Each structure stands twice: as structure tokens, then as C-alpha cells.
Amino acid sequence: MREYYDERKAVAYFMRRLYERGLTTSLGGNISFRIGNIVLITPAKADKGRLTPEQIGIVSMESENLTPDIKLSIETDMHLGVLRNRSDVAAVIHAHPTIATFFTIANVEIDTKLTSEAFAILGVPLKAKYELMGTKQLAYSVSQAALKSNVVLMENHGVLTVGKDLLEAFNRMEVLESIAKINCILMSGLNCAKTLTLQNLEEIVKK
């Protein structure tokens, strides 16, 4: 199928890039990209480091699999739920970056106010309560959290980021893992953090 080939190629590329950057595992994570009333989404049980455009599924916003020969990601309902709730979002990325995922397990928040880049790009991440993977309950929990933030920490599971395009969603995933690492370093006992002031934060918001 050549339909949406360039867009499917882009989805496969960003999935491979996610794997190459160590932000997810061989069979973990998923990416979706909306074009009008259809959504391109990565398949289930496929090697994310070798994904090709032909492996990217196509699903309608009403959940109809338009590529029945492709088994869609088990988190398709979650992606569609986020996209239905956020008309400003075209791309959704779910992954398992090691350090950021630690914060989905730990009883501590990721402080994005430590750097101007992190706060400007991520805002304040929200945590969605734990639900079993691939369920409608998880889809609802995450899509509700995504109404209020571009970054969702999925309790005891992983991370979801959104964007107006694939690059924006991918960049948020990378920046989140970076600031999560900085948080971990500070937690090691150095006790020398200097966060941005309220004035600094207001300037970023107004920019």
C-alpha cells in the first residue's frame, strides 16, 4: 500500500530513532500520527529498531483498522483517546526511557523548573494512575491527563508525550529524559540545586 507512504516512512523513522537513542526497548513503545480523520500507528510485536513504512498501520478516528493485515499496537485506544481530546495534537509518542520511567515508579516528581529549556518545552508533567497496559481504563486515564499536560508519566509503566508534529513530540521525550537525569544527579546528595525564579518562569511563559 502506497497510501500515506511518506507519512508512514516518517513514523517508522522516529520509532527507529527512539530505539537508537535508548528511549525504548526492541518491542516496546508506540507512535501515532494523525492526518485528518485517519491515524498512522506503529504495529504490535515488531522490532522497533528495524521498522519499515510498510509495517505502519492505518486506523480511523472511529477505531476501524484500515490495514487489517497489520496488527496494531495494543495501545491504539490510548493514542486515539489522546488525539480525540486534543485537536491541537497530531503526534503521540509512548516510550519507556529508563530515568523518566523511574519517576513513574518513585514517589517523587520530575522538577522541570531546573532549566529554562525543560520548563519551556515540557511545562509540568502530570502523572496518570496505574492501569493495566492495553486496556480502555489505561486509555481513559492517560487521555484525561493529556488534557492538562503535554507530558504524561504513566504510573509504573512509562511516558507519553504529544506534539503538533512528530519532531515536537520526540523532542519532548528526549528533553524529559535529559531533565530526569539531572533530577537523579541532584538526588544523589549534592544538594546544590538552584531553580529558576518565579520571574524567570513568567518570562518563559510570556515568550
Tab-separated table of C-alpha atoms in Angstrom:
chain	number	residue	atom	x	y	z
A	1	MET	CA	0.000	0.000	0.000
A	2	ARG	CA	1.491	3.299	-1.121
A	3	GLU	CA	-1.141	5.480	0.546
A	4	TYR	CA	0.409	7.914	3.022
A	5	TYR	CA	3.817	6.403	2.245
A	6	ASP	CA	5.853	9.489	3.190
A	7	GLU	CA	3.997	9.918	6.482
A	8	ARG	CA	4.337	6.205	7.320
A	9	LYS	CA	8.029	6.489	6.490
A	10	ALA	CA	8.313	9.356	8.995
A	11	VAL	CA	6.551	7.379	11.740
A	12	ALA	CA	8.870	4.401	11.171
A	13	TYR	CA	11.893	6.713	11.182
A	14	PHE	CA	11.011	8.313	14.516
A	15	MET	CA	10.298	4.901	16.041
A	16	ARG	CA	13.732	3.657	14.963
A	17	ARG	CA	15.287	6.880	16.263
A	18	LEU	CA	13.535	6.379	19.604
A	19	TYR	CA	15.073	2.913	19.858
A	20	GLU	CA	18.521	4.062	18.717
A	21	ARG	CA	18.522	6.779	21.398
A	22	GLY	CA	17.829	4.170	24.075
A	23	LEU	CA	14.426	5.678	24.857
A	24	THR	CA	12.584	2.385	24.436
A	25	THR	CA	13.196	-1.345	24.004
A	26	SER	CA	13.095	-3.586	20.923
A	27	LEU	CA	9.404	-4.441	21.265
A	28	GLY	CA	8.359	-1.534	23.496
A	29	GLY	CA	6.778	1.830	22.816
A	30	ASN	CA	4.488	3.110	20.081
A	31	ILE	CA	3.996	6.202	17.921
A	32	SER	CA	0.920	7.632	16.200
A	33	PHE	CA	0.427	10.474	13.746
A	34	ARG	CA	-2.920	11.962	12.731
A	35	ILE	CA	-3.760	13.084	9.200
A	36	GLY	CA	-7.309	14.395	9.058
A	37	ASN	CA	-9.611	11.587	10.173
A	38	ILE	CA	-7.058	8.793	9.948
A	39	VAL	CA	-4.194	7.861	12.243
A	40	LEU	CA	-0.935	6.127	11.375
A	41	ILE	CA	0.313	3.919	14.205
A	42	THR	CA	3.162	1.505	14.853
A	43	PRO	CA	2.374	-2.226	14.941
A	44	ALA	CA	2.369	-4.680	17.819
A	45	LYS	CA	5.233	-7.109	18.409
A	46	ALA	CA	7.576	-5.649	15.793
A	47	ASP	CA	11.289	-4.891	16.152
A	48	LYS	CA	11.282	-1.130	16.730
A	49	GLY	CA	14.896	-0.818	15.606
A	50	ARG	CA	14.104	-2.152	12.099
A	51	LEU	CA	10.627	-0.774	11.453
A	52	THR	CA	9.686	-0.020	7.815
A	53	PRO	CA	6.935	2.201	6.334
A	54	GLU	CA	5.010	-0.873	5.170
A	55	GLN	CA	4.659	-2.028	8.781
A	56	ILE	CA	2.887	1.145	9.931
A	57	GLY	CA	-0.843	0.603	10.404
A	58	ILE	CA	-3.693	2.915	9.479
A	59	VAL	CA	-6.734	3.322	11.731
A	60	SER	CA	-9.709	5.667	11.584
A	61	MET	CA	-10.524	8.031	14.439
A	62	GLU	CA	-13.523	5.738	15.000
A	63	SER	CA	-11.151	2.808	15.686
A	64	GLU	CA	-11.572	0.951	12.373
A	65	ASN	CA	-8.375	-0.798	11.313
A	66	LEU	CA	-7.910	0.182	7.659
A	67	THR	CA	-4.910	-2.157	7.342
A	68	PRO	CA	-6.371	-5.459	8.602
A	69	ASP	CA	-3.206	-7.337	7.625
A	70	ILE	CA	-1.311	-5.313	10.263
A	71	LYS	CA	-1.795	-5.988	13.974
A	72	LEU	CA	-1.982	-2.528	15.524
A	73	SER	CA	-0.273	-1.530	18.774
A	74	ILE	CA	-2.118	-2.686	21.887
A	75	GLU	CA	-2.143	0.975	22.960
A	76	THR	CA	-4.140	2.135	19.918
A	77	ASP	CA	-7.124	3.085	22.117
A	78	MET	CA	-4.831	5.238	24.254
A	79	HIS	CA	-3.464	7.092	21.225
A	80	LEU	CA	-6.919	7.643	19.780
A	81	GLY	CA	-8.216	8.840	23.150
A	82	VAL	CA	-5.479	11.463	23.382
A	83	LEU	CA	-5.998	12.588	19.782
A	84	ARG	CA	-9.763	12.875	20.234
A	85	ASN	CA	-9.253	15.055	23.313
A	86	ARG	CA	-6.540	17.263	21.804
A	87	SER	CA	-7.390	18.830	18.460
A	88	ASP	CA	-4.074	20.734	18.652
A	89	VAL	CA	-2.080	17.481	18.706
A	90	ALA	CA	-1.092	15.427	15.663
A	91	ALA	CA	1.639	13.196	17.128
A	92	VAL	CA	1.676	10.952	20.187
A	93	ILE	CA	4.713	9.038	21.435
A	94	HIS	CA	4.713	6.415	24.182
A	95	ALA	CA	8.066	5.041	25.329
A	96	HIS	CA	9.992	3.699	28.304
A	97	PRO	CA	13.051	5.938	28.821
A	98	THR	CA	14.877	4.489	31.825
A	99	ILE	CA	15.322	7.529	34.065
A	100	ALA	CA	11.977	9.170	33.316
A	101	THR	CA	10.284	5.813	33.906
A	102	PHE	CA	11.977	5.695	37.313
A	103	PHE	CA	9.931	8.764	38.208
A	104	THR	CA	6.724	6.926	37.273
A	105	ILE	CA	7.632	4.416	39.973
A	106	ALA	CA	9.134	6.694	42.632
A	107	ASN	CA	7.119	8.878	44.966
A	108	VAL	CA	8.873	11.998	43.719
A	109	GLU	CA	8.200	14.487	40.911
A	110	ILE	CA	10.448	15.447	37.990
A	111	ASP	CA	11.327	19.105	38.573
A	112	THR	CA	11.261	20.719	35.114
A	113	LYS	CA	11.961	24.149	36.619
A	114	LEU	CA	15.664	23.405	36.909
A	115	THR	CA	16.427	24.535	33.343
A	116	SER	CA	14.731	27.035	31.058
A	117	GLU	CA	14.714	24.556	28.148
A	118	ALA	CA	12.932	21.869	30.149
A	119	PHE	CA	10.273	24.212	31.504
A	120	ALA	CA	9.664	25.879	28.129
A	121	ILE	CA	9.378	22.587	26.235
A	122	LEU	CA	7.739	20.360	28.827
A	123	GLY	CA	5.822	22.575	31.222
A	124	VAL	CA	4.805	20.471	34.237
A	125	PRO	CA	4.362	16.721	33.610
A	126	LEU	CA	1.266	15.028	35.032
A	127	LYS	CA	1.048	11.501	36.398
A	128	ALA	CA	-1.710	9.129	35.274
A	129	LYS	CA	-2.665	6.441	37.777
A	130	TYR	CA	-1.701	2.863	37.039
A	131	GLU	CA	-3.940	0.771	34.811
A	132	LEU	CA	-3.173	-2.474	33.009
A	133	MET	CA	-1.429	-1.978	29.667
A	134	GLY	CA	-3.586	-2.133	26.563
A	135	THR	CA	-6.861	-1.559	28.416
A	136	LYS	CA	-9.606	1.006	27.944
A	137	GLN	CA	-9.025	2.034	31.569
A	138	LEU	CA	-5.441	2.991	30.740
A	139	ALA	CA	-6.587	4.797	27.609
A	140	TYR	CA	-9.037	6.861	29.662
A	141	SER	CA	-6.570	7.616	32.474
A	142	VAL	CA	-3.841	8.816	30.102
A	143	SER	CA	-6.138	10.749	27.744
A	144	GLN	CA	-7.580	12.647	30.699
A	145	ALA	CA	-4.113	13.564	31.976
A	146	ALA	CA	-3.092	14.657	28.464
A	147	LEU	CA	-5.864	17.250	28.535
A	148	LYS	CA	-3.774	19.201	31.034
A	149	SER	CA	-0.201	18.457	30.026
A	150	ASN	CA	1.946	17.615	27.008
A	151	VAL	CA	3.841	15.078	29.112
A	152	VAL	CA	2.186	12.219	30.973
A	153	LEU	CA	4.028	9.939	33.388
A	154	MET	CA	2.188	6.616	33.315
A	155	GLU	CA	2.457	5.192	36.835
A	156	ASN	CA	4.667	2.068	36.949
A	157	HIS	CA	4.710	1.903	33.158
A	158	GLY	CA	6.332	4.599	31.004
A	159	VAL	CA	5.924	8.026	29.478
A	160	LEU	CA	3.710	9.674	26.857
A	161	THR	CA	4.467	12.920	25.037
A	162	VAL	CA	2.431	14.800	22.438
A	163	GLY	CA	3.147	17.444	19.827
A	164	LYS	CA	1.836	19.300	16.811
A	165	ASP	CA	4.157	17.089	14.755
A	166	LEU	CA	6.433	14.086	15.242
A	167	LEU	CA	9.557	16.141	15.912
A	168	GLU	CA	7.912	18.136	18.694
A	169	ALA	CA	6.637	15.001	20.421
A	170	PHE	CA	10.030	13.308	20.009
A	171	ASN	CA	11.906	16.337	21.307
A	172	ARG	CA	9.711	16.394	24.410
A	173	MET	CA	10.607	12.760	25.073
A	174	GLU	CA	14.335	13.492	24.757
A	175	VAL	CA	14.206	16.643	26.886
A	176	LEU	CA	12.176	14.806	29.538
A	177	GLU	CA	14.789	12.062	29.817
A	178	SER	CA	17.532	14.685	29.993
A	179	ILE	CA	15.917	16.653	32.836
A	180	ALA	CA	15.060	13.388	34.599
A	181	LYS	CA	18.778	12.538	34.592
A	182	ILE	CA	19.600	15.946	36.071
A	183	ASN	CA	16.995	15.359	38.789
A	184	CYS	CA	18.576	11.997	39.608
A	185	ILE	CA	22.051	13.511	39.856
A	186	LEU	CA	20.777	16.134	42.293
A	187	MET	CA	19.027	13.432	44.311
A	188	SER	CA	22.398	11.741	44.817
A	189	GLY	CA	23.074	14.099	47.708
A	190	LEU	CA	24.912	17.055	46.190
A	191	ASN	CA	22.170	19.362	47.490
A	192	CYS	CA	23.283	22.264	45.307
A	193	ALA	CA	20.294	22.869	43.047
A	194	LYS	CA	19.340	26.402	42.049
A	195	THR	CA	15.917	26.509	40.434
A	196	LEU	CA	14.634	29.272	38.187
A	197	THR	CA	12.957	32.177	39.960
A	198	LEU	CA	9.258	32.996	39.588
A	199	GLN	CA	10.267	35.952	37.380
A	200	ASN	CA	12.366	33.629	35.188
A	201	LEU	CA	9.403	31.267	34.772
A	202	GLU	CA	6.967	34.094	33.941
A	203	GLU	CA	9.364	35.369	31.262
A	204	ILE	CA	9.474	31.904	29.669
A	205	VAL	CA	5.664	31.596	29.680
A	206	LYS	CA	5.249	35.043	28.067
A	207	LYS	CA	7.912	34.464	25.382
